[in-house]
Coordinates of C-alpha atoms in Angstrom, one line a residue:
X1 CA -33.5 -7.9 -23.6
X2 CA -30.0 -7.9 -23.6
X3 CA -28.1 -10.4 -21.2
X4 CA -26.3 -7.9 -18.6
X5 CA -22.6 -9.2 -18.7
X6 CA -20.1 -7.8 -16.4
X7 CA -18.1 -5.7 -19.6
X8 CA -22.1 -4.7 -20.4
X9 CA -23.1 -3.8 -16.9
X10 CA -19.7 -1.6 -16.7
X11 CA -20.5 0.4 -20.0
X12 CA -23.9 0.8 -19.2
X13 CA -23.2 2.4 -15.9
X14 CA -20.3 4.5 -16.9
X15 CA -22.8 6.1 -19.7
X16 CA -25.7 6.4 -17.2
X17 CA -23.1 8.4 -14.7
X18 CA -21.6 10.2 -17.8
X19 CA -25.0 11.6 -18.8
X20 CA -26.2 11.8 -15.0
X21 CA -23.0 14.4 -14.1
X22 CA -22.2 16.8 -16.7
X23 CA -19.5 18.9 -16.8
X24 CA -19.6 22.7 -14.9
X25 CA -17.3 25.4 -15.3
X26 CA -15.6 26.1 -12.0
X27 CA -14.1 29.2 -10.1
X28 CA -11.3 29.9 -7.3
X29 CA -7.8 29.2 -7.5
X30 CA -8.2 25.7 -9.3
X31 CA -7.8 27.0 -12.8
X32 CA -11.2 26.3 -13.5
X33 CA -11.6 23.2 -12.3
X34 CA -14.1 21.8 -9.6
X35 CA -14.6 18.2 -8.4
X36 CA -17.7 17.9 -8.0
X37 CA -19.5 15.6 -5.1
X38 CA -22.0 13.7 -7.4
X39 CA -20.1 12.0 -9.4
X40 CA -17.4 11.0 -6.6
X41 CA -20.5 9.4 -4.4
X42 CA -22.0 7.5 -7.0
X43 CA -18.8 5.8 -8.1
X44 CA -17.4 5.5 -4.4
X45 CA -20.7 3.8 -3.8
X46 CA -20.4 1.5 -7.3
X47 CA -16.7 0.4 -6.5
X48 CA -17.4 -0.2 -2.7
X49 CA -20.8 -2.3 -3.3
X50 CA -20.8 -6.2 -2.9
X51 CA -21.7 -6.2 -7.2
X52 CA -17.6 -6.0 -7.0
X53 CA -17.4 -8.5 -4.3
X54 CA -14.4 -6.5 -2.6
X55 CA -12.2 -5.9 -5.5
X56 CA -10.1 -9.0 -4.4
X57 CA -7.0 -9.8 -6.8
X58 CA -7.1 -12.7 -9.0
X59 CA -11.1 -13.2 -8.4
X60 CA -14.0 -11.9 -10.3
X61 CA -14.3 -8.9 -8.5
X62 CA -11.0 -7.6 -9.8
X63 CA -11.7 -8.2 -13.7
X64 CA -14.9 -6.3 -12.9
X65 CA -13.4 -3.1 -11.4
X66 CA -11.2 -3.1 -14.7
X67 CA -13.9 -3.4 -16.7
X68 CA -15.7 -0.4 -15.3
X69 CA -12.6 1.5 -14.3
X70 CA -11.8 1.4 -18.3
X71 CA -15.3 1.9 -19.6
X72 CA -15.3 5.1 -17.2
X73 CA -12.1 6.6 -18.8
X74 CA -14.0 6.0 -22.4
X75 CA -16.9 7.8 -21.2
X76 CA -14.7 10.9 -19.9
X77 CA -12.9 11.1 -23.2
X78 CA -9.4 10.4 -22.1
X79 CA -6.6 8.9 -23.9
X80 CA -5.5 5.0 -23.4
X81 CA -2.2 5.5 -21.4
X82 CA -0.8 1.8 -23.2
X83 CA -0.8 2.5 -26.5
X84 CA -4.7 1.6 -27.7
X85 CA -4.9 0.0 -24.6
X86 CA -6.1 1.4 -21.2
X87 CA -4.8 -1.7 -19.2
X88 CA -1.3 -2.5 -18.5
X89 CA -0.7 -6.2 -18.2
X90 CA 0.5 -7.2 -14.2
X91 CA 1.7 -11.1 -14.0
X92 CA 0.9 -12.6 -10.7
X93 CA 1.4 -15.8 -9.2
X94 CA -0.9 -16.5 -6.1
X95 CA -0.4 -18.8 -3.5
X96 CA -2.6 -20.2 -1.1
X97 CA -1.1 -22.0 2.0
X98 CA -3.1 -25.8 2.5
X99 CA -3.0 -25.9 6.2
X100 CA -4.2 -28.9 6.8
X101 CA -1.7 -30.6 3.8
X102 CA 1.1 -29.3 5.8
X103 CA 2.8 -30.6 8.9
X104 CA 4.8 -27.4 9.9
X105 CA 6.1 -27.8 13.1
X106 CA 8.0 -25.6 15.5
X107 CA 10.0 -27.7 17.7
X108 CA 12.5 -26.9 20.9
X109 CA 12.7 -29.0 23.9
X110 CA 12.3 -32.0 21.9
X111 CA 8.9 -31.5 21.4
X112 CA 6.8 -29.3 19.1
X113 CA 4.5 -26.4 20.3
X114 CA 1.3 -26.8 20.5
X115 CA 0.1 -24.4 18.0
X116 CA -2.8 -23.7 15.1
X117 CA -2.4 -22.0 12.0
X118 CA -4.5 -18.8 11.7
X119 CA -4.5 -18.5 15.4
X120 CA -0.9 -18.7 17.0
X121 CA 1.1 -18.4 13.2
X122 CA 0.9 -18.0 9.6
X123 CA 3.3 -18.9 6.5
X124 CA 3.1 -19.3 3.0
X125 CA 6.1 -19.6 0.3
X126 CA 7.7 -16.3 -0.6
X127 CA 9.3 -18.3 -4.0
X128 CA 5.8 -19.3 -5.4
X129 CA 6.9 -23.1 -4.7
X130 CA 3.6 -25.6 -4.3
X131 CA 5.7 -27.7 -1.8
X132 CA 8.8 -27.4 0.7
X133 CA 9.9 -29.6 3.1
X134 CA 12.2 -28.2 6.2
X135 CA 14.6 -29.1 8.8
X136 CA 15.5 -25.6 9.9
X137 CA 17.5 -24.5 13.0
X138 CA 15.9 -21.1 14.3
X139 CA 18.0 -17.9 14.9
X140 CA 16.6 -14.8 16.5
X141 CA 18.3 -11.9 14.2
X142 CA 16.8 -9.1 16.0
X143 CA 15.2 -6.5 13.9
X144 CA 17.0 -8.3 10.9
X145 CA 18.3 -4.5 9.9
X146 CA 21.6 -4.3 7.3
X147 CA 21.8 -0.7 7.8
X148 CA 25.5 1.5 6.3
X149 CA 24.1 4.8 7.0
X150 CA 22.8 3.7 10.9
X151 CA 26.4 1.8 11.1
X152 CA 23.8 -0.9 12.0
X153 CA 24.3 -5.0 11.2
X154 CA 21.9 -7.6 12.5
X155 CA 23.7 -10.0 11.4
X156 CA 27.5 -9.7 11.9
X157 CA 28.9 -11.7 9.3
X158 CA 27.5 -15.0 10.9
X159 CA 26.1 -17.1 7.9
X160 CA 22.2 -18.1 8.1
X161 CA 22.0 -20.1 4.6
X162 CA 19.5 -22.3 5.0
X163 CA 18.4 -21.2 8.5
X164 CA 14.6 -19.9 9.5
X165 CA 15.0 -16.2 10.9
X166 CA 13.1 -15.2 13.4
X167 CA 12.8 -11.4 13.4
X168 CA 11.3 -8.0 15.4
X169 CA 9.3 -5.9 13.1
X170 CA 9.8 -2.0 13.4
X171 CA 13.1 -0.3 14.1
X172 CA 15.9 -0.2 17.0
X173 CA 14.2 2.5 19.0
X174 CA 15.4 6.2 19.9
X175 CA 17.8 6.3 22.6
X176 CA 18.7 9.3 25.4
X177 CA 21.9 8.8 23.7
X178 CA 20.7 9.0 20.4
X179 CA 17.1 10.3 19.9
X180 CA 17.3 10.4 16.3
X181 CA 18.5 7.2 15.1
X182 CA 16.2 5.2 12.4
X183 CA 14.6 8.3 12.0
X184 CA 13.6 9.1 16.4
X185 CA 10.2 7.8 16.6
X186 CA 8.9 8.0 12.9
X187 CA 9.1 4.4 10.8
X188 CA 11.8 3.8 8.5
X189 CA 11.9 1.2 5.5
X190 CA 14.0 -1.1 7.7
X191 CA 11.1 -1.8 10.1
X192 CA 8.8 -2.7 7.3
X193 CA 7.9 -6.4 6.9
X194 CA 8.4 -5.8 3.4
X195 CA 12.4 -4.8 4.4
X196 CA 12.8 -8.0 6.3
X197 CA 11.6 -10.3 4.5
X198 CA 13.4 -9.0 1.4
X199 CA 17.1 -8.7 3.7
X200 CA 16.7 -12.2 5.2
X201 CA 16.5 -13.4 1.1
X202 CA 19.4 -11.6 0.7
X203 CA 21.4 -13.7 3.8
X204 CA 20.4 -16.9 2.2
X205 CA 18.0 -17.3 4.8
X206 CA 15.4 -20.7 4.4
X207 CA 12.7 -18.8 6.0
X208 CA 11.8 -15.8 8.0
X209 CA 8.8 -15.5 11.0
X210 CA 8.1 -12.1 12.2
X211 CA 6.9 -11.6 15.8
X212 CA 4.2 -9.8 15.7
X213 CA 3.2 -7.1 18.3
X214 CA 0.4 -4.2 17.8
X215 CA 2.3 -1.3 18.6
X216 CA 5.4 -2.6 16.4
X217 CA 3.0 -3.7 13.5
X218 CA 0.6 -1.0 14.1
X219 CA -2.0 -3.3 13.4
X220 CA -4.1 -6.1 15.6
X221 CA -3.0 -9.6 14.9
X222 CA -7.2 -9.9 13.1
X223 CA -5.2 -7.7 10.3
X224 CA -2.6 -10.4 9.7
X225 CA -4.8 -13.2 9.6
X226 CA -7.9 -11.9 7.4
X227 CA -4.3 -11.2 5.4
X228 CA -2.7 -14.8 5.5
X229 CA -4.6 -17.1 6.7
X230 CA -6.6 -19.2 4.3
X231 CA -6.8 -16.7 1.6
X232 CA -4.7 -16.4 -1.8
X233 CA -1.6 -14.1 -1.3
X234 CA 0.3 -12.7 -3.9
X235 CA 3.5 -12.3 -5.5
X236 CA 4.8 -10.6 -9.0
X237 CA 5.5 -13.6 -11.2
X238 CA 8.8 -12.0 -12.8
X239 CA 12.1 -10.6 -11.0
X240 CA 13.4 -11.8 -7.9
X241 CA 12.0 -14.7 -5.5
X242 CA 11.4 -14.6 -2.5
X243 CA 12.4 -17.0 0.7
X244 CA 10.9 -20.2 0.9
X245 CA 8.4 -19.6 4.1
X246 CA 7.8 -16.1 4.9
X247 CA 5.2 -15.9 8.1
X248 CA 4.2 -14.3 11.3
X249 CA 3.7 -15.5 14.8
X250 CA 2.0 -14.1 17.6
X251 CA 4.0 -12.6 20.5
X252 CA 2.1 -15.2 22.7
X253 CA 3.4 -17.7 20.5
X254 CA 7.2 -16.2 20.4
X255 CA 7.3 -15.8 24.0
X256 CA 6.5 -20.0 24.5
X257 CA 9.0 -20.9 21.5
X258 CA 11.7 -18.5 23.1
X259 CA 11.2 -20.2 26.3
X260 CA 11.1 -23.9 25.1
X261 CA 14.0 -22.9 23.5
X262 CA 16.0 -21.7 27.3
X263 CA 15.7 -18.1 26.2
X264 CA 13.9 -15.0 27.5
X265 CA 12.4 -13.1 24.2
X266 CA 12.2 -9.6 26.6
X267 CA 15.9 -10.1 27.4
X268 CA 16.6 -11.1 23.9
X269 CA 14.5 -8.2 22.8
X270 CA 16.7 -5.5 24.7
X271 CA 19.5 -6.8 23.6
X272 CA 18.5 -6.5 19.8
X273 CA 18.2 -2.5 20.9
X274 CA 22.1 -2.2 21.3
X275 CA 24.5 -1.7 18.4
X276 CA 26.7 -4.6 19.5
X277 CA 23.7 -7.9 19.0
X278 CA 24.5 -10.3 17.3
X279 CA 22.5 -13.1 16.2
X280 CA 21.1 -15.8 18.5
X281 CA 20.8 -19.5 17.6
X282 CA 17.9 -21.1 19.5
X283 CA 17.6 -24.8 20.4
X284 CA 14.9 -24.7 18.3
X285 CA 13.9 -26.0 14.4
X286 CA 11.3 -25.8 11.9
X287 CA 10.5 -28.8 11.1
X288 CA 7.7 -30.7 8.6
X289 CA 6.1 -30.0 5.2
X290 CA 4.5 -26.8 3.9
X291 CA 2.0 -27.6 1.0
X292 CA 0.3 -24.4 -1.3
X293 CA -1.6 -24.0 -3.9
X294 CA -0.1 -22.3 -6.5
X295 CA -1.0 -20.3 -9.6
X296 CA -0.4 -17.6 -11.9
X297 CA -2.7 -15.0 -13.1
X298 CA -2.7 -11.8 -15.1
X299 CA -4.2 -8.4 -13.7
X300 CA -4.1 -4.6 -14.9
X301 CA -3.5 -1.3 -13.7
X302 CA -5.5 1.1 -15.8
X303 CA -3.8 4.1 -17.1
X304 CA -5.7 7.0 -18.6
X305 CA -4.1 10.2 -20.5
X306 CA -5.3 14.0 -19.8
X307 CA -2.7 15.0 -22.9
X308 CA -0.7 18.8 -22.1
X309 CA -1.5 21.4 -24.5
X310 CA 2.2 22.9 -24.2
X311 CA 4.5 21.5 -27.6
X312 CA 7.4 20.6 -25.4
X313 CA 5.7 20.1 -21.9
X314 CA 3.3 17.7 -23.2
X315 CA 6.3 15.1 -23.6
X316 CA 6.0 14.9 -19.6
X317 CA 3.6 14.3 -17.3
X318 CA 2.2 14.0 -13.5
X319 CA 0.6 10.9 -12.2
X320 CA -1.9 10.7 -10.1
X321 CA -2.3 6.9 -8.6
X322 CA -4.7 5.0 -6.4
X323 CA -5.2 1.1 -6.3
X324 CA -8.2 0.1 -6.5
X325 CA -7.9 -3.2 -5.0
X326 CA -9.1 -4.6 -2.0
X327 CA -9.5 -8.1 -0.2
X328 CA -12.1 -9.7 -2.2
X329 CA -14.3 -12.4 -0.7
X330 CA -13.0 -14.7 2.1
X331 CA -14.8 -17.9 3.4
X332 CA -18.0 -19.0 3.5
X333 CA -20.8 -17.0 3.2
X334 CA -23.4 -19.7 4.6
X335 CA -26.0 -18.7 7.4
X336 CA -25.6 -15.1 6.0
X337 CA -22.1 -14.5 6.9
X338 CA -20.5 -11.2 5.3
X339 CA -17.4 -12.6 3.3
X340 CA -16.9 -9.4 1.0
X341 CA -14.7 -6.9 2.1
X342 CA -15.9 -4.2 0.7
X343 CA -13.0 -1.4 1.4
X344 CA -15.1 1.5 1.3
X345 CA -12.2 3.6 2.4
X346 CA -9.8 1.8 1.5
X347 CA -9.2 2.1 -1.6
X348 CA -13.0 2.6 -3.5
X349 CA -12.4 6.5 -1.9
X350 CA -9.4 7.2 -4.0
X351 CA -10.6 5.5 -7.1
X352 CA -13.4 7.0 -7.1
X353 CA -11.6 10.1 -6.2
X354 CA -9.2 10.1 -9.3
X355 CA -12.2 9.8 -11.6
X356 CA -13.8 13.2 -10.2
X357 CA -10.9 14.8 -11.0
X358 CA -10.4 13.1 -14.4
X359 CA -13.7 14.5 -15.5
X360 CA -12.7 18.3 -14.7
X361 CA -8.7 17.5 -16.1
X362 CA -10.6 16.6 -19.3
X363 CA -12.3 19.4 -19.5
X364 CA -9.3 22.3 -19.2
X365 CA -5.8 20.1 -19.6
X366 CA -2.8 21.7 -18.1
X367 CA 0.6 22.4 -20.4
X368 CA 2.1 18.6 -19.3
X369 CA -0.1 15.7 -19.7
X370 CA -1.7 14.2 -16.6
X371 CA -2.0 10.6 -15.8
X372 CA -4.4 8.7 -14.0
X373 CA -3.2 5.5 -12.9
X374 CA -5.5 3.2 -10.7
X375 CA -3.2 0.2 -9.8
X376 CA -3.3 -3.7 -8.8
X377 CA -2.7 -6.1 -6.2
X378 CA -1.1 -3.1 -3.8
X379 CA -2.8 -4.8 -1.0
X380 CA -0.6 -7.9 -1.8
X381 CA 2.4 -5.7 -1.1
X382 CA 2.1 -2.6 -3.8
X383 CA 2.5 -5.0 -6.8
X384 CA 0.9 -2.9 -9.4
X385 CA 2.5 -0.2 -8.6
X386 CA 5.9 -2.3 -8.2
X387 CA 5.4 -3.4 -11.9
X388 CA 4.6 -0.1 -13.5
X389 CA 7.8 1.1 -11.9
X390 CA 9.7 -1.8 -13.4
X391 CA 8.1 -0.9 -16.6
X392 CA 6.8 2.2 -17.0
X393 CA 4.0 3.8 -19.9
X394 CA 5.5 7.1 -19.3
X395 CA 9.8 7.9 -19.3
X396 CA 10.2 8.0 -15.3
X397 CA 12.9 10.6 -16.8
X398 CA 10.1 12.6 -17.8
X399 CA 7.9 11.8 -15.2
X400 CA 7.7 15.4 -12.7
X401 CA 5.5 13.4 -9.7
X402 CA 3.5 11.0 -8.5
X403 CA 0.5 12.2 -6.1
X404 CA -1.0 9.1 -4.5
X405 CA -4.4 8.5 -2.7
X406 CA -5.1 6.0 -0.4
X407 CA -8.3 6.1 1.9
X408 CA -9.7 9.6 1.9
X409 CA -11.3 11.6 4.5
X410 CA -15.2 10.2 4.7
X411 CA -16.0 12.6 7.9
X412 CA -16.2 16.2 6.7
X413 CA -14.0 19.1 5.2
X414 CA -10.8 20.0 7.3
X415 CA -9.0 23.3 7.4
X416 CA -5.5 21.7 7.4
X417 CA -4.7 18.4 4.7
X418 CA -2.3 16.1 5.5
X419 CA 1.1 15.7 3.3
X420 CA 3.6 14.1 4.8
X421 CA 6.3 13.0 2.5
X422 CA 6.5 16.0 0.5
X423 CA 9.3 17.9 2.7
X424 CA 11.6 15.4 0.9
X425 CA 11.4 17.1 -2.2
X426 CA 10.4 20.9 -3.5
X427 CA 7.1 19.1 -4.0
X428 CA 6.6 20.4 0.2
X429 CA 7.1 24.2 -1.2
X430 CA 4.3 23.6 -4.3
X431 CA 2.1 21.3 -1.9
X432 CA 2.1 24.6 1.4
X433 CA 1.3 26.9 -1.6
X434 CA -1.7 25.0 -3.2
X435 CA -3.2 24.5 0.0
X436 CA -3.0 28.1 1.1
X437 CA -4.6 29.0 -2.4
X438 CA -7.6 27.3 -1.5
X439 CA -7.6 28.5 2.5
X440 CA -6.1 25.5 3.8
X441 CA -2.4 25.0 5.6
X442 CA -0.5 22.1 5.9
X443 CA -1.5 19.5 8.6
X444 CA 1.7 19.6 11.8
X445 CA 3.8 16.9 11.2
X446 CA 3.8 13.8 13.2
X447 CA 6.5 11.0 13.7
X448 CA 5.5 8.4 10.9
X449 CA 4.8 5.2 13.9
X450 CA 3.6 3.0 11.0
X451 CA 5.9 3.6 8.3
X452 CA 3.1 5.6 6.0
X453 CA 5.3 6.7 3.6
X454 CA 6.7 2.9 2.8
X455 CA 3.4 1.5 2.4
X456 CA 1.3 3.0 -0.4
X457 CA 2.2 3.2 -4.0
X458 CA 3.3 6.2 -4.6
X459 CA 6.9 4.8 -2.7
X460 CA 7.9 2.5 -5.9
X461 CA 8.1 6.0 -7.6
X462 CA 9.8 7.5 -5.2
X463 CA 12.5 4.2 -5.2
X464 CA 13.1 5.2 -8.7
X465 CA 13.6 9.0 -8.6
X466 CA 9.9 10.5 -9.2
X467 CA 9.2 13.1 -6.4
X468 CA 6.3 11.4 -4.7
X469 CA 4.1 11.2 -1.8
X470 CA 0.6 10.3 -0.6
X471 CA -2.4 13.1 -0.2
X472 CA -3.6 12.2 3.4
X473 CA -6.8 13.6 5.4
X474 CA -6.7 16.5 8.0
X475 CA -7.4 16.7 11.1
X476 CA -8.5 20.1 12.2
X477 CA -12.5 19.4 11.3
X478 CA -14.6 22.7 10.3
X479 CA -18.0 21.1 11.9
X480 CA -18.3 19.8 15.1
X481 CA -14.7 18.8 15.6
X482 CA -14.8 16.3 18.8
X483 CA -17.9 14.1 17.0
X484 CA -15.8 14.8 14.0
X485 CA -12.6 13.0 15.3
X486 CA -14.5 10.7 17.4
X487 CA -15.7 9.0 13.9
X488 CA -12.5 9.2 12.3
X489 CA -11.1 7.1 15.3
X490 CA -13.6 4.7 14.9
X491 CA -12.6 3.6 11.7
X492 CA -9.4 1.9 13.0
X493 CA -11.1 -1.2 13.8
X494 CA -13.0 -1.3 10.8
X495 CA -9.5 -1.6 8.9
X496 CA -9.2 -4.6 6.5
X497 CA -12.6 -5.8 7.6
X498 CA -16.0 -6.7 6.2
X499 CA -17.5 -3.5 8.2
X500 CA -15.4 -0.9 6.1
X501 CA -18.3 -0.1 3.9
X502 CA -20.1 3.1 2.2
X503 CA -22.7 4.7 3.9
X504 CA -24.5 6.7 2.0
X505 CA -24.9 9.4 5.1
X506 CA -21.1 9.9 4.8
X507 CA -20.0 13.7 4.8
X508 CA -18.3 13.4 1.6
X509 CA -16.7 17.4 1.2
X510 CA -13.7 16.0 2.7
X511 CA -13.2 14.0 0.2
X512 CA -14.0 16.3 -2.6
X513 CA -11.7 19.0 -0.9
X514 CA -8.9 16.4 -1.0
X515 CA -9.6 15.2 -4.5
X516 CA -9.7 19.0 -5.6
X517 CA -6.3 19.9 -3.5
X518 CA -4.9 17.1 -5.5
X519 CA -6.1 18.3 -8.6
X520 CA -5.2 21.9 -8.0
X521 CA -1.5 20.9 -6.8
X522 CA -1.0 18.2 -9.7
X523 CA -2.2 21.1 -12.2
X524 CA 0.9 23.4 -10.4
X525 CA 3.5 20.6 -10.9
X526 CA 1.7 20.5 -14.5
X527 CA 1.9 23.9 -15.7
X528 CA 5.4 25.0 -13.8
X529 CA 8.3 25.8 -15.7
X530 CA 10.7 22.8 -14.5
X531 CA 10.3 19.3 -12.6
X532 CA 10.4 19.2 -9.2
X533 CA 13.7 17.3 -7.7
X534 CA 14.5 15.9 -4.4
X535 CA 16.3 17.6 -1.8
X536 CA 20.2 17.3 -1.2
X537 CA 20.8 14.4 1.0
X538 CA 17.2 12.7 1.3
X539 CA 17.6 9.1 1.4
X540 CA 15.8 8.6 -2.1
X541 CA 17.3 12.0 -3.4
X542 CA 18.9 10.1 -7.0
X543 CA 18.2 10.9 -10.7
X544 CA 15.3 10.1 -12.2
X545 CA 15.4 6.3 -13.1
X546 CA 16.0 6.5 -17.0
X547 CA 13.5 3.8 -18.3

């Protein structure tokens, strides 16, 4: 018998799926095409098992989700989207803060809090450095914003090389005055942590602790440390560095610094709201040694080619992305603790997705060519994403959209779909009119709280000039509505933990109506008679980046 190696066991599965879920013609306004369920279950329930140990980046999991990812685009018959290759090389370097090596220290008063890694803070080096020592002085920036088109400025000039920034996550919020400033209610890029930490590199900043708060995060504080705190993070290898610490605290833990310190963080806090703030040293330093392991390592995005029958059209193409990372196994698995996290819904539903689709694109290919593009590492900060951007398989000239998906809709089929993002660009006009072909409408829209459209991959397109947005669930259920929206709900605290996992008594036509809605509207973008552009005056409205 032959040994079953991970590249064996991938093979063998894709041809057992291939021959298991032939190809059917299908009817309605999809050209043909229908996603079918079969196929999407059994790979939703392959990528989410523990065989893949939770997809984690840089871990064994990862290089065998390529492996079957690739061997499942060979089955289908699609074209390698890297030359003869289906992967595209991502360099990483991971870092993994050594706690217990370090002597971090935040002191005021004289004397240094009383507080635990993991529990009250977390830091790790944005510049992929091993070791850093520090002697610090702290300075509350506010929401550490550099804003022209707000007329906003955290920072006033005042120079902070060298300092440790201590900064608000989320936006200034709407005013009486001014309802609609940073966007009203919705989430703009300048409240992502992404934003600050990349601004306070740009000030010349040592360091930079966020405070973190639930509603301003729109996570629980169990997010940021099952993301930071004795796990590998990640960081591209190439391109620019980041600052030496980059970390979270608690608000607890803010609150007793502030005050050691002779300030009040609510009064400081409503201060950062006005216009006029400027920054605020505290009598306060970081202090000590942080200590990390470093490494680098190499991952892949797989890209597979549905080529365009059309002689001229074929030259461009729509992508259609999902990462199919996740966290990977964390800790200790002794006395039968869970350490895999699986993410079930995030992301093995939208890579699992793309390939139900890629089996019926296959089959009847549209004028331009179609990508599919499962990506790396984008819950270390949408790396894979980041580095297809930076160097693209297909002209981003050429390039007519990027639809993204990003946990799909386990619960049942909806009569609305979600697709926020697309207003932004005549992609909104093409997106209302595919989902009224297939009986749908257009979810109502809601102020973005968490910043949705800044935190999935399909924004490093959209950076660089490619119409793009993510595919989201509705929320008007067909069957049994209240139960319906009582079980969406209840995946919120299954987010980014061990207990997002399949179930194989999921309602999965939700998901095949958003994979086929996708499918259908990337086949409109495919066979229309120009590119889609962005509309006059949207923030990322700007030619298509040229590479």
């Amino acid at each position: 018998m032959q040994k079953m190696t991970p590249s064996y066991l991938a093979c063998a599965v894709a041809m057992s799926l291939a021959l298991a879920f032939p190809v059917h013609a299908g009817s309605g306004n999809n050209g043909g095409t229908a996603v079918k369920e079969a196929p999407l279950r059994a790979h939703l329930a392959f990528l989410a098992s523990d065989v893949l140990e939770g997809r984690g980046t840089g871990q064994r999991g990862a290089d065998l989700t390529v492996a079957y990812l690739e061997a499942q685009t060979q089955a289908l018959g699609l074209k390698p989207g890297n030359g003869d290759s289906f992967r595209q090389s991502v360099m990483i370097a991971g870092v993994k803060t050594d706690a217990a090596a370090s002597t971090l220290a935040l002191q005021a008063g004289g004397q240094a809090l009383p507080i635990r890694f993991g529990d009250d803070w977390v830091f790790a080096p944005g510049d992929a450095t091993a070791t850093h020592s520090f002697d610090s002085d702290l300075v509350f920036v506010g929401y550490g914003i550099t804003a022209p088109d707000e007329q906003w400025n955290d920072f006033k000039g005042v120079d902070l090389k060298g300092k440790t920034l201590v900064v608000m996550v989320n936006d200034p919020q709407p005013t009486a005055e001014q309802p609609n400033r940073f966007n009203g209610k919705g989430l703009t890029y300048y409240g992502r942590w992404t934003y600050k930490f990349e601004e306070a590199r740009r000030q010349g900043a040592a360091g930079v602790l966020l405070i973190h708060t639930t509603p301003s995060a729109s996570y629980g504080w169990s997010v940021i440390q099952n993301s930071w705190s004795g796990v590998e993070r990640f960081q591209l290898a190439a391109g620019t560095l980041g600052t030496q610490l980059q970390g979270w605290m608690t608000e607890a833990t803010a609150k007793a610094l502030f005050s050691a310190a002779g300030q009040d963080l609510d009064a400081l806090r409503a201060a950062a709201e006005r216009k006029d703030f400027k920054p605020v040293p505290l009598a306060a330093k970081l202090t000590g040694t942080m200590q990390a392991a470093v490494r680098k390592v190499e991952q892949f995005n797989v890209a597979a080619v549905v080529p365009g029958t059309d002689p001229k059209l074929k030259d461009e193409v729509v992508i259609y992305s999902a990462h199919w990372d996740h966290l990977g196994k964390q800790g200790d698995a002794t006395g039968g603790k869970d350490v895999i996290f699986n993410g079930a819904v995030d992301n093995a539903s939208g890579s699992a997705a793309l390939l139900a689709m890629a089996q019926e694109a296959i089959r009847i290919p549209a004028k331009r060519s179609q990508m599919f593009l499962w990506v790396a590492a984008e819950e270390q900060g949408l790396l894979g994403s980041a580095a297809y951007a930076a160097a693209p398989l297909w002209p981003l000239a050429k390039t007519a959209a990027n639809l993204n998906l990003d946990s799909l809709n386990f619960v049942g089929a909806t009569r609305d779909i979600g697709t926020q993002g697309s207003e932004r660009t005549e992609l909104g006009t093409l997106a209302a009119s595919t989902a009224k072909a297939m009986g749908m409408r257009i979810a109502d829209a809601e102020p973005d709280l968490a910043g949705g459209y800044f935190r999935s991959d399909h924004f490093n397109f959209a950076k660089n000039g490619v119409p793009a947005f993510s595919i989201e669930s509705g929320r008007d259920y067909i069957k049994d509505p209240a139960a319906a929206k009582a079980k969406a709900a209840a995946y919120g605290p299954r987010y980014h933990q061990v207990t997002d996992e399949y179930d194989a008594s999921w309602d999965l036509s939700g998901m095949v109506q958003t994979a086929q809605y996708t499918l259908n509207l990337g086949r409109l973008i495919a066979n229309g008679a120009k590119l889609p552009e962005w509309k006059a005056g949207d923030a990322f409205a700007q030619p298509r980046n040229k590479k």
